[in-house]
Tab-separated table of C-alpha atoms and ligand atoms in Angstrom:
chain	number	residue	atom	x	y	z
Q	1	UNK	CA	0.000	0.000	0.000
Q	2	UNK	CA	1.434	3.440	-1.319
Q	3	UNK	CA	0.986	6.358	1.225
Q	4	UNK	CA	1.267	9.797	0.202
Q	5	UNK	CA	3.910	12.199	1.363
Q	6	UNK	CA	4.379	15.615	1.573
Q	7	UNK	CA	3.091	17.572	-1.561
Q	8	UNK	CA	5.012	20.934	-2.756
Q	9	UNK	CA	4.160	23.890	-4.423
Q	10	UNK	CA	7.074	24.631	-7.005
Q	11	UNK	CA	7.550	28.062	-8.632
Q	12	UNK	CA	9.940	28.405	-11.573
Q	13	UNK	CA	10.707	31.053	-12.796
Q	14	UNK	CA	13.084	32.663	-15.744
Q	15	UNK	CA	16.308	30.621	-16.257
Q	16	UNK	CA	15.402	28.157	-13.424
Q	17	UNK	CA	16.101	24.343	-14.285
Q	18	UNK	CA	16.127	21.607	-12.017
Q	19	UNK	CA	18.771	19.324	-14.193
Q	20	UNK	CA	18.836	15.878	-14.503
Q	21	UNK	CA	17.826	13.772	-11.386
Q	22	UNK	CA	16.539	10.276	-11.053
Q	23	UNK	CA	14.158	11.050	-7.831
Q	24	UNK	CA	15.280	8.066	-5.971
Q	25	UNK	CA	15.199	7.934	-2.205
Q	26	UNK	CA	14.341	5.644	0.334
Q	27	UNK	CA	10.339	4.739	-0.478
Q	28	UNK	CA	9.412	6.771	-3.278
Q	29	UNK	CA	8.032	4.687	-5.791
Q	30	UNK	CA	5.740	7.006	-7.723
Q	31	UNK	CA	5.957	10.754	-8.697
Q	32	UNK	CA	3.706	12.962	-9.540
Q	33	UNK	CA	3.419	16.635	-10.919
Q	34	UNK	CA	0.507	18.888	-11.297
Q	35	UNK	CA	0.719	21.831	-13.446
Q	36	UNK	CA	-0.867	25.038	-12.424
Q	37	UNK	CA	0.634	27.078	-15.844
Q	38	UNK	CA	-0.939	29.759	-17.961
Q	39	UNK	CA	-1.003	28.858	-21.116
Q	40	UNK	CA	2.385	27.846	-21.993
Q	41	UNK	CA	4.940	27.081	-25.137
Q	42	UNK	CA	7.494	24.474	-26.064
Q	43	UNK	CA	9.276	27.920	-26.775
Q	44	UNK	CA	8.829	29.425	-23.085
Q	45	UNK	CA	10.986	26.253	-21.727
Q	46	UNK	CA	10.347	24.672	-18.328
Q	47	UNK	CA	9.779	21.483	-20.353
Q	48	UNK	CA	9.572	18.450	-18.014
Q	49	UNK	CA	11.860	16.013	-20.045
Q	50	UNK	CA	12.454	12.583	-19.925
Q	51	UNK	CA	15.908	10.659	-20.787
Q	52	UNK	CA	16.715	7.095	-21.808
Q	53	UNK	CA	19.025	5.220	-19.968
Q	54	UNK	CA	21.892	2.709	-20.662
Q	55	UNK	CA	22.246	-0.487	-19.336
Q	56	UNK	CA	24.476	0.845	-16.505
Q	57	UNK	CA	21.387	2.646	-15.336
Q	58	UNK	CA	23.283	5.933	-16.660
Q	59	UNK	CA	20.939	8.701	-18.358
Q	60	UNK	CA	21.765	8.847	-22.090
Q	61	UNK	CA	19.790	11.587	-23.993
Q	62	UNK	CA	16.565	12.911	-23.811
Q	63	UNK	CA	13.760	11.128	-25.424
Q	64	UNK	CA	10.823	13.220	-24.661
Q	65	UNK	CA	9.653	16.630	-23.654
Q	66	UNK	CA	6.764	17.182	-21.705
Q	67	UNK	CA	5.057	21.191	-22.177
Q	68	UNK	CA	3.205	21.562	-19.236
Q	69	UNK	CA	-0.524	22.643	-19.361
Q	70	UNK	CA	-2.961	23.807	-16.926
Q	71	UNK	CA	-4.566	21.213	-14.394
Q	72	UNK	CA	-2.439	18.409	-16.118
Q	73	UNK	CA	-1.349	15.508	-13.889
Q	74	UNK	CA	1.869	13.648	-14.914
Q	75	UNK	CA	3.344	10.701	-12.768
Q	76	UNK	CA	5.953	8.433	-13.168
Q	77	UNK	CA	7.709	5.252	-11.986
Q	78	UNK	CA	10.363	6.079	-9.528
Q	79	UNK	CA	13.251	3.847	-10.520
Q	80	UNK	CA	16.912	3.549	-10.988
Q	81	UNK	CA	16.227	4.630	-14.796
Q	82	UNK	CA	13.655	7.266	-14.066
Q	83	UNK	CA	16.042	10.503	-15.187
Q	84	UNK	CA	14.315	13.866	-15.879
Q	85	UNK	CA	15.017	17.044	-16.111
Q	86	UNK	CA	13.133	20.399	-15.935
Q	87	UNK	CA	14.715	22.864	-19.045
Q	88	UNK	CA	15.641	26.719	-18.472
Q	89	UNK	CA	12.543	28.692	-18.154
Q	90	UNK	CA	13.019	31.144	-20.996
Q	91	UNK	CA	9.688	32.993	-20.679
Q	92	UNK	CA	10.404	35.879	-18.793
Q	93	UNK	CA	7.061	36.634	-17.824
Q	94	UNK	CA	5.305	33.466	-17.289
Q	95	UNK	CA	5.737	31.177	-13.967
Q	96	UNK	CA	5.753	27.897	-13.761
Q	97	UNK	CA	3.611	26.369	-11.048
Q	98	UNK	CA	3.142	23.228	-10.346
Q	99	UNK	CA	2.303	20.876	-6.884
Q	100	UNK	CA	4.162	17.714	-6.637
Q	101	UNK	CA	5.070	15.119	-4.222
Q	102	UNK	CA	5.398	11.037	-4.408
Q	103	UNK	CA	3.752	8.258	-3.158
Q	104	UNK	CA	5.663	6.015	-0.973
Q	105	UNK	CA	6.336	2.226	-0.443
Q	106	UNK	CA	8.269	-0.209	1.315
Q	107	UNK	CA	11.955	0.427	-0.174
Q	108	UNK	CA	12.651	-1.816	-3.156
Q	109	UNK	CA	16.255	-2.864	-3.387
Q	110	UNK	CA	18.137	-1.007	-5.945
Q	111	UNK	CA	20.872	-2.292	-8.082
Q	112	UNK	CA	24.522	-1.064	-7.415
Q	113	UNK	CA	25.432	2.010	-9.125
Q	114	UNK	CA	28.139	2.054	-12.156
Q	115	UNK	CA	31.430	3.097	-11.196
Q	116	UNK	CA	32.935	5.891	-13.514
Q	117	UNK	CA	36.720	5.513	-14.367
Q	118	UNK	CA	38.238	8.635	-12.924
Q	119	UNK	CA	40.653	10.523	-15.294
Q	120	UNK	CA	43.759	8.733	-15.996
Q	121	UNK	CA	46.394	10.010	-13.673
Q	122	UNK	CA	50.142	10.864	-14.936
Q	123	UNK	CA	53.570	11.808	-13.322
Q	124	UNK	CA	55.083	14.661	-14.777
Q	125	UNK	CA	56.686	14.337	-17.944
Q	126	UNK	CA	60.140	15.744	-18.122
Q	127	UNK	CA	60.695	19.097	-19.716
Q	128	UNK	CA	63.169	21.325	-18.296
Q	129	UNK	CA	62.320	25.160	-17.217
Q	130	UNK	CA	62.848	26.610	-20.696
Q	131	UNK	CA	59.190	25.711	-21.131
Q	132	UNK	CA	58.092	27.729	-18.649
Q	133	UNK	CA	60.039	30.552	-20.123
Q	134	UNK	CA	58.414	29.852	-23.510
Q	135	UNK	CA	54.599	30.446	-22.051
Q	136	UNK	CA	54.811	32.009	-18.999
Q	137	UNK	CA	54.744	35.922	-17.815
Q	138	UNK	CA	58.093	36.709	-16.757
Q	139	UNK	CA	56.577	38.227	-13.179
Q	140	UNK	CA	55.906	35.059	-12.387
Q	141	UNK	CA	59.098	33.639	-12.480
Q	142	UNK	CA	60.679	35.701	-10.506
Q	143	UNK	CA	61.587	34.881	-6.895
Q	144	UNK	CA	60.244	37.551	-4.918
Q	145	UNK	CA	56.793	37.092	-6.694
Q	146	UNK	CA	56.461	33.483	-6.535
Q	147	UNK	CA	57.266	34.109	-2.670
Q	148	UNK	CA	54.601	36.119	-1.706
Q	149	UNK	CA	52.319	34.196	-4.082
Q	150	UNK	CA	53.109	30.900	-1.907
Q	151	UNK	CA	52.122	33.499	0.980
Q	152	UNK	CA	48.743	34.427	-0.270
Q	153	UNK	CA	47.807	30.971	-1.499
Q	154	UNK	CA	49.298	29.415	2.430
Q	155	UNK	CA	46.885	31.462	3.855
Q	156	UNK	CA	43.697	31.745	1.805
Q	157	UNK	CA	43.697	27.947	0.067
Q	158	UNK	CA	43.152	29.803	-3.041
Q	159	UNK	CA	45.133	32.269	-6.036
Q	160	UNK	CA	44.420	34.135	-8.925
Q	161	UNK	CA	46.866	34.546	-11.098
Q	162	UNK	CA	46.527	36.712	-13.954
Q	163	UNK	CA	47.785	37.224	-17.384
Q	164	UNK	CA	49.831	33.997	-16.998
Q	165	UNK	CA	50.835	33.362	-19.941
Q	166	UNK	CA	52.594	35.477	-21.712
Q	167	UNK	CA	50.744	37.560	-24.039
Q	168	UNK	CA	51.079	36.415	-27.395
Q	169	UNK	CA	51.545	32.759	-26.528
Q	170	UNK	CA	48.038	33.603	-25.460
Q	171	UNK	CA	46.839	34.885	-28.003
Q	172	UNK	CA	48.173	31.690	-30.432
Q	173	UNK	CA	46.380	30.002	-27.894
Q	174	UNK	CA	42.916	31.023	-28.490
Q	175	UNK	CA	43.557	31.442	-31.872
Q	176	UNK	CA	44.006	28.072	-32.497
Q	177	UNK	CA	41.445	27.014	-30.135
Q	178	UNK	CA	38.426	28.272	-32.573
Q	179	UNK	CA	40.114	25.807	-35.371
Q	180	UNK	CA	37.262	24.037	-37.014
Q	181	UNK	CA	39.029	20.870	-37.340
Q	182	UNK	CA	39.376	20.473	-33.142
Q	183	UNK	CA	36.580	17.224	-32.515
Q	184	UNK	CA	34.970	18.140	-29.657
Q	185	UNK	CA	32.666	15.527	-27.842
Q	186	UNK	CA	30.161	15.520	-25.122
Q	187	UNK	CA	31.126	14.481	-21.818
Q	188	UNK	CA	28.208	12.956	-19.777
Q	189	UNK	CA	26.421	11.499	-18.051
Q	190	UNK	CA	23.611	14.076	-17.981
Q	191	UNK	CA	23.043	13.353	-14.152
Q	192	UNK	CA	26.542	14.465	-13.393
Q	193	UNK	CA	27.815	16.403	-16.005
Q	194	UNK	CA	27.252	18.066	-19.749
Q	195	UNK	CA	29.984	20.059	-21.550
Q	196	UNK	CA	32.511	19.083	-24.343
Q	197	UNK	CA	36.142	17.532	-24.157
Q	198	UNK	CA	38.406	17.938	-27.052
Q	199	UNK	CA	39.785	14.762	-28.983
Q	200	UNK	CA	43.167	15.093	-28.149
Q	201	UNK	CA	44.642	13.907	-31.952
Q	202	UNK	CA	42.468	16.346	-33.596
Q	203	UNK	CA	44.372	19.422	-31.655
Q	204	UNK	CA	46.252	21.845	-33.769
Q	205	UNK	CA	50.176	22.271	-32.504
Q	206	UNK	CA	49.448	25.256	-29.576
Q	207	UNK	CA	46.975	23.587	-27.974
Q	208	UNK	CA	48.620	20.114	-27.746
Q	209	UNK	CA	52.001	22.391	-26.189
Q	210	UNK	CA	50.045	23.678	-23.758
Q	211	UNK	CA	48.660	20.268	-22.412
Q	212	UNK	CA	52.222	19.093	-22.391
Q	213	UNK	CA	52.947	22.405	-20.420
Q	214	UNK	CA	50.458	21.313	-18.235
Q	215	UNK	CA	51.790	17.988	-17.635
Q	216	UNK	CA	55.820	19.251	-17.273
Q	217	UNK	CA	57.749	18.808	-14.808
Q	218	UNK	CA	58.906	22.328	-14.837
Q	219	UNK	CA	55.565	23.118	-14.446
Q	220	UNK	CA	55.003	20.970	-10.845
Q	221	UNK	CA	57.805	22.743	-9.304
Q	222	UNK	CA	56.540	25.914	-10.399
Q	223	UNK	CA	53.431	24.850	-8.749
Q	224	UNK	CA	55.105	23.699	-5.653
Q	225	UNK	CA	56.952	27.325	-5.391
Q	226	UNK	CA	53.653	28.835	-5.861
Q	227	UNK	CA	51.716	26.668	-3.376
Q	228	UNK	CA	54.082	25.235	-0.734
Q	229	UNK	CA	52.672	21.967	-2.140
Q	230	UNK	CA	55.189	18.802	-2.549
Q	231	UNK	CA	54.755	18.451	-6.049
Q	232	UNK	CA	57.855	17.271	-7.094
Q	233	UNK	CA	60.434	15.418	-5.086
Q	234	UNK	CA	62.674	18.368	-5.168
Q	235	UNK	CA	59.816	20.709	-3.924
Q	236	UNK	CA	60.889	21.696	-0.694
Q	237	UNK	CA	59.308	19.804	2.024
Q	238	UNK	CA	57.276	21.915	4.640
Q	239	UNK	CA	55.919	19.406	7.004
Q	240	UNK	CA	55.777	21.323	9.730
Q	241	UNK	CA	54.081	24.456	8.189
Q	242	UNK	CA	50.152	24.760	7.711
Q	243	UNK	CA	50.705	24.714	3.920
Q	244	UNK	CA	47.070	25.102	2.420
Q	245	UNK	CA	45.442	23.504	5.626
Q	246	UNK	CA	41.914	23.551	5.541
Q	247	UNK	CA	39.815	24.161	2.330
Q	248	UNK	CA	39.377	26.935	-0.164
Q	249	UNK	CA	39.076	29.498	1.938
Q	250	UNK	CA	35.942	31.032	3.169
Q	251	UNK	CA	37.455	34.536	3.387
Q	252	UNK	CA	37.976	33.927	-0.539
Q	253	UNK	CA	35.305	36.543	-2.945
Q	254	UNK	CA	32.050	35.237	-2.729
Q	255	UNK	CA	30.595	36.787	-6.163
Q	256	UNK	CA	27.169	37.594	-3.687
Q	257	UNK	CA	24.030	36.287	-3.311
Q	258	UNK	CA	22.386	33.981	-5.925
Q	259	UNK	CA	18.782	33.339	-5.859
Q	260	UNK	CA	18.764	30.859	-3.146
Q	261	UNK	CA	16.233	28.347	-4.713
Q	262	UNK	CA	18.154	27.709	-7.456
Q	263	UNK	CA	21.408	27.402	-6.207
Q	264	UNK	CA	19.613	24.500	-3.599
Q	265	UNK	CA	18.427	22.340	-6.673
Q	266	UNK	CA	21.627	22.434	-8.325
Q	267	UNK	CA	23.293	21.119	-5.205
Q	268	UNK	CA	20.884	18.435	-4.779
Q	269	UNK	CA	20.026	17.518	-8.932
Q	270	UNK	CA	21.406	13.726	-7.241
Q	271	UNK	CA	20.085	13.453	-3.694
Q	272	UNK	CA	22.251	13.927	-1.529
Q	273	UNK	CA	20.079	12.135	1.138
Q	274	UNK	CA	20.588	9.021	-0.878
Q	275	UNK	CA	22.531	5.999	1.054
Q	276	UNK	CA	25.723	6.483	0.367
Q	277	UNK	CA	26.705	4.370	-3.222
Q	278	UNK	CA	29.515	2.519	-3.476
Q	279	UNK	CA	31.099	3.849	-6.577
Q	280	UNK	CA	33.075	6.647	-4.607
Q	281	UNK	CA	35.032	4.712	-2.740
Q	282	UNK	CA	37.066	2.980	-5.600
Q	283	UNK	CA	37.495	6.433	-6.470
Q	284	UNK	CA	38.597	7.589	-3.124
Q	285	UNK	CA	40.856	4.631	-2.710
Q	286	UNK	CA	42.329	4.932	-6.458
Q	287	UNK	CA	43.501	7.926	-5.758
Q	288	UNK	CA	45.301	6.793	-2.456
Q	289	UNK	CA	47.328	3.674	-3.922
Q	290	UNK	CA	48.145	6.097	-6.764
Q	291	UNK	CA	49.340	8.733	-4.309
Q	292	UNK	CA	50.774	6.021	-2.036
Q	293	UNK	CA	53.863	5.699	-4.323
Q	294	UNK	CA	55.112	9.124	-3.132
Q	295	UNK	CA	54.840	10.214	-6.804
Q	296	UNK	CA	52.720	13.403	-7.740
Q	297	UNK	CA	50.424	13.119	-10.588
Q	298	UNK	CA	48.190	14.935	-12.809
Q	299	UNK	CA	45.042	14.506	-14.610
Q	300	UNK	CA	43.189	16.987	-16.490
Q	301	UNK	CA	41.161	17.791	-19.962
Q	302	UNK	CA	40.461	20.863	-22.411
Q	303	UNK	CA	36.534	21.495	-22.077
Q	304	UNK	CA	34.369	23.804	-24.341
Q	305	UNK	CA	31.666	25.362	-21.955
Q	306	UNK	CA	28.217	26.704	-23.828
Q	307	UNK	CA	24.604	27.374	-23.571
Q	308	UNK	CA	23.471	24.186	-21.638
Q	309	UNK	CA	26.324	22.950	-19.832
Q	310	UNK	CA	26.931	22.166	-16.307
Q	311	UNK	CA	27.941	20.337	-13.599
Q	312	UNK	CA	26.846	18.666	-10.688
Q	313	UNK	CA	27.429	18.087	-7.476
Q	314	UNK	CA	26.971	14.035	-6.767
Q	315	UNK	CA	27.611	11.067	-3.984
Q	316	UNK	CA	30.371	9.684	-6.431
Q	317	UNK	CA	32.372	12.827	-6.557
Q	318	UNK	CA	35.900	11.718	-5.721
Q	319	UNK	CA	36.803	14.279	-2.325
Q	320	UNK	CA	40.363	14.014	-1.644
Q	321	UNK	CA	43.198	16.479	-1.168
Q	322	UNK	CA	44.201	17.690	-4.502
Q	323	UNK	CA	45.293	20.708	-6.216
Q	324	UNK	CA	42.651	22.003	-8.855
Q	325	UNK	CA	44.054	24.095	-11.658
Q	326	UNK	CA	41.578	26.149	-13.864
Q	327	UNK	CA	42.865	28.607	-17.002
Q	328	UNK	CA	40.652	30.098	-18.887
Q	329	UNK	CA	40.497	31.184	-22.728
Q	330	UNK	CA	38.086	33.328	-24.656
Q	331	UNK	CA	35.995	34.661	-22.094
Q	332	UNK	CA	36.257	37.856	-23.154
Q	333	UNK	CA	32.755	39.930	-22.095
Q	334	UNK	CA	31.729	36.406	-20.107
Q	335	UNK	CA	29.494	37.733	-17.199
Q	336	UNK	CA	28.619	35.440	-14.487
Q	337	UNK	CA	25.093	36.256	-14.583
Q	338	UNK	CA	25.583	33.616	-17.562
Q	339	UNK	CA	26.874	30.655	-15.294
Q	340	UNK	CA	29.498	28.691	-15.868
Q	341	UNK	CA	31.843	29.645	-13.113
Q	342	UNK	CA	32.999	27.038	-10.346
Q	343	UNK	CA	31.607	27.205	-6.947
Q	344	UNK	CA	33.089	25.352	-4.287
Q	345	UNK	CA	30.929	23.818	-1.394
Q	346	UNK	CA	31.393	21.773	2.030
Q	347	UNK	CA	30.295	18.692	1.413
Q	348	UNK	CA	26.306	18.422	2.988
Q	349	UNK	CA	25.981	22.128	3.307
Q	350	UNK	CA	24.651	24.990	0.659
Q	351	UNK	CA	27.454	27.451	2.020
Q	352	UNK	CA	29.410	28.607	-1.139
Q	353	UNK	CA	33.202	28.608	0.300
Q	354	UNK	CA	34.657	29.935	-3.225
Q	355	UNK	CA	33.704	30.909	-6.592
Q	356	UNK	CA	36.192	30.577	-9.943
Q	357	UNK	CA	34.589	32.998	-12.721
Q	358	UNK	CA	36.044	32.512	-15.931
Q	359	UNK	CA	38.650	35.233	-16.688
Q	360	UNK	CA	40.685	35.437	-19.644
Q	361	UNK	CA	44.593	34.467	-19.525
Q	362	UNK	CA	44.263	33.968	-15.853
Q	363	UNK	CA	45.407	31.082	-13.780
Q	364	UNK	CA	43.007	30.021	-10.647
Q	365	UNK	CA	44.832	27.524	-8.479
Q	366	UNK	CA	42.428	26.208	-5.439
Q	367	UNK	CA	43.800	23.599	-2.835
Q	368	UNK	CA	40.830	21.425	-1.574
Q	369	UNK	CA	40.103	18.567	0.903
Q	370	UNK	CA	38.273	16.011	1.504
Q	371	UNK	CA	35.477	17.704	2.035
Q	372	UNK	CA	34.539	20.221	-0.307
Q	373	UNK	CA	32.727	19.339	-3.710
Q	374	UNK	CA	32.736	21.545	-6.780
Q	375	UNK	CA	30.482	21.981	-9.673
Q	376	UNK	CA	30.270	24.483	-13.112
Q	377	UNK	CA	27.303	26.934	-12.487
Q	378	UNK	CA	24.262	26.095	-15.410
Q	379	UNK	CA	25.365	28.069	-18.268
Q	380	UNK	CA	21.997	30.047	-19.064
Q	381	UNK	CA	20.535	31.165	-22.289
Q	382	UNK	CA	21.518	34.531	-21.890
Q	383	UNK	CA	24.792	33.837	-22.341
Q	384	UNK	CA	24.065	33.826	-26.064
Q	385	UNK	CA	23.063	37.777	-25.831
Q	386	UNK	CA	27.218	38.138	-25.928
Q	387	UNK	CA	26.867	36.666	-29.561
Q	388	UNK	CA	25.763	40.622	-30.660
Q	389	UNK	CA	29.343	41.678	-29.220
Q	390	UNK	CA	31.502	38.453	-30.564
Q	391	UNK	CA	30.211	36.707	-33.171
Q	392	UNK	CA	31.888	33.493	-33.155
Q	393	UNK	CA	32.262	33.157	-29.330
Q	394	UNK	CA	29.625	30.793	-28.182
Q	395	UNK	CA	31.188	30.003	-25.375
Q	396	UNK	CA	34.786	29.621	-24.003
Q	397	UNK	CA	37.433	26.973	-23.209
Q	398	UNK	CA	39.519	25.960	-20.070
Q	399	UNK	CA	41.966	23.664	-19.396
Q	400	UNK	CA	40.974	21.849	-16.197
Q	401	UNK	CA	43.610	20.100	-14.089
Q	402	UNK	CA	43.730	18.212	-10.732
Q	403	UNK	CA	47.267	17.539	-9.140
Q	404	UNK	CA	48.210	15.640	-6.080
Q	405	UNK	CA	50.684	15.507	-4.029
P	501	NAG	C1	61.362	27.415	-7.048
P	501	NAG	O1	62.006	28.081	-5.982
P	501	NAG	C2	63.388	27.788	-5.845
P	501	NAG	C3	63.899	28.572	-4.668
P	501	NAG	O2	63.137	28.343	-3.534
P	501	NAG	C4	64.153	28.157	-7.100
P	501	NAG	O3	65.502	27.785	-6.968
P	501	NAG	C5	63.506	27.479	-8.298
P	501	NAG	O4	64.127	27.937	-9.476
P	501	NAG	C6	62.029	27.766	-8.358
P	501	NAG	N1	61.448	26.977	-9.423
P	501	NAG	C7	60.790	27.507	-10.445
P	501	NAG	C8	60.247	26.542	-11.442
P	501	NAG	O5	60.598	28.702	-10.559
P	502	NAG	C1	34.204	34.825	-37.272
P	502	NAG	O1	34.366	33.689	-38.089
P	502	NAG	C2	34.319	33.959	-39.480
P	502	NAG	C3	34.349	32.663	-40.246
P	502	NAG	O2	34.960	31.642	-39.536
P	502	NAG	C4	35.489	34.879	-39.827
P	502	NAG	O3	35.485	35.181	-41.211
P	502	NAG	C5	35.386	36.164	-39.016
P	502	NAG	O4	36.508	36.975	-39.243
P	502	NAG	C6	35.276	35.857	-37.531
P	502	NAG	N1	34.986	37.080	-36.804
P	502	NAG	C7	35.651	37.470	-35.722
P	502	NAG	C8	35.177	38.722	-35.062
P	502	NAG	O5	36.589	36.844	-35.284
């Protein structure tokens, strides 16, 4: 016998979404939504849509879209397959209203989730400091400078560093980032993540440098001078400081208040009052026989960020000390009223400890623990009103690496 819960009354609004989600927890077994819209549009968003799923119970794409309509009751099957999404309001005028709730059961045993293979992880590869002469600003190769970065960064968990490279390296950089012939492909799944990765053979000459800057060896002992971090075995060792203890720090700019509703469904698109799954401890543990050799590693991707994409914040994450790089390209104009900058969170809380906006030529370096979680902001549809300024800039790029010690 099904009892009913708790019904809500949900308000969207402009550029809401609720992104993908499978509604599982403990005794739901059916959902239901009633819509209380005026009359509405495929083209005002806010659709209710549906997405197949593999046979690792991951979503794959969508396969239908649901316009709501006035006094229209939908339910569904809450399963391990029963991913859906709620698209961007675009209407600007219109609200969304709808009650919903779920009727609930004795729990039904669920089948193990899929465990994702993390990023490969690499040592350095060995390249001398003349490549960081090549790329990078001369200020920060200086002494003095990289000393009172290590400062800052000691004490806050956190650094910007801007115009890093150098600046026509930079500008070859972008350049060759808007090549045609780069294969970009999407990087699911939806319930965790949307945005594109570059094909690594199909990367003109710059771009493939840069990733092999961003694996050198030069590079994780510039790192190391920058963050007191033991990146390399020649790093100096600082046991017995409080290099980057704690997380990103809270001091760090907050880029204020974001509408609070919509910052709480992002956070919680995969429950995170869902038993704890067993896929993130693999993870967890990976990363500590990797680490267990005493050798730092790396592991990172090029990503193309547009209309659409995100990331979310999910019980698999991987938590674990690491160094997160960001550097950004072609952001020019990018306002974070679009999205697409990285917030920081303590793991089980809402409290936003840190947020990375996109900046052009500029280096974000963030030390983490165990437990703070990260995601990429919803990139909204306004973004695209930037198209009237730069024509061919949909979006922008970053090169996203993770190094540990
Ligand atoms: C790191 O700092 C040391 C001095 O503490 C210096 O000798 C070394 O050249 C620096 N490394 C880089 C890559 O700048
Ligand atoms: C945009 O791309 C087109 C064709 O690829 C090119 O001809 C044009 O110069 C570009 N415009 C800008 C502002 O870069």
């Amino acid at each position: 016998m099904l009892q009913l819960s708790l019904w809500s009354l949900i308000l969207k609004r402009h550029l809401d979404v609720l992104l993908c989600h499978d509604d599982e927890l403990e005794g739901r077994r059916i959902a239901f939504i009633l819509y209380l819209v005026p009359p509405w549009e495929k083209s005002d968003g806010g659709t209710l849509d549906l997405y197949s799923a593999d046979e690792h119970f991951r979503p794959q794409q969508i396969v239908k879209s649901l316009v709501p309509s006035w006094n229209t009751l939908v339910f569904f099957e809450v399963s391990p397959v029963s991913f859906h999404q709620v698209s961007e309001v675009l209407s600007e005028e219109k609200c969304r209203l709808s009650v919903s709730g779920w009727f609930h059961g004795p729990a039904i045993v669920r089948p193990a989730h899929h465990t994702e293979a993390p990023l490969p992880r690499s040592p350095h590869i060995p390249y001398d400091h003349e490549i960081l002469y090549e790329w990078v600003n001369p200020v920060y190769l200086d002494m003095d400078s990289q000393a009172q970065i290590q400062e800052e960064f000691e004490e806050r968990s956190e650094i910007l560093l801007k115009d890093f490279l150098k600046k026509e390296k930079y500008q070859l950089l972008c350049e060759a980032l808007e090549n045609k012939g780069i294969q970009w492909s999407s990087r699911g799944p939806a319930n965790k993540r949307l945005y594109e990765t570059a094909e690594e053979d199909s990367l003109p000459d710059i771009p493939k440098k840069f990733l092999q800057f961003l694996h050198s060896e030069a590079l994780f002992l510039l790192l190391s001078n920058f963050t007191g971090l033991k990146l390399h075995f020649l790093a100096p060792s600082d046991e017995d400081e409080d290099a980057g203890e704690g997380r990103a720090a809270d001091a760090a700019g907050n880029s204020g208040p974001k509408p609070e509703q919509e910052e709480t469904e992002q956070h919680t698109a995969s429950d995170p009052h869902q038993p704890d799954q067993p896929d993130n401890i693999p993870e967890a543990q990976d990363g500590e026989t990797q680490n267990g050799s005493g050798t730092p590693v790396c592991a990172g991707e090029l990503r193309h960020w547009t209309h659409g994409h995100y990331t979310l914040v999910h019980d698999a994450q991987a938590t674990e000390f690491a160094l997160d790089l960001l550097f950004f390209c072609g952001c020019e104009d990018w306002d974070p009223e679009y999205g697409g900058f990285t917030s920081y969170i303590a793991k089980g809380e809402d409290e936003e400890l840190l947020t990375v906006n996109p900046e052009d030529n500029c280096l974000a370096l963030v030390y983490r623990d165990k437990e703070t979680m990260k995601f990429v902001k919803y990139i909204n549809h306004r973004s695209l009103a930037r198209l009237r300024k730069h024509p061919n800039r949909t979006g922008f790029w970053d090169f996203s690496f993770v190094y540990y010690e």
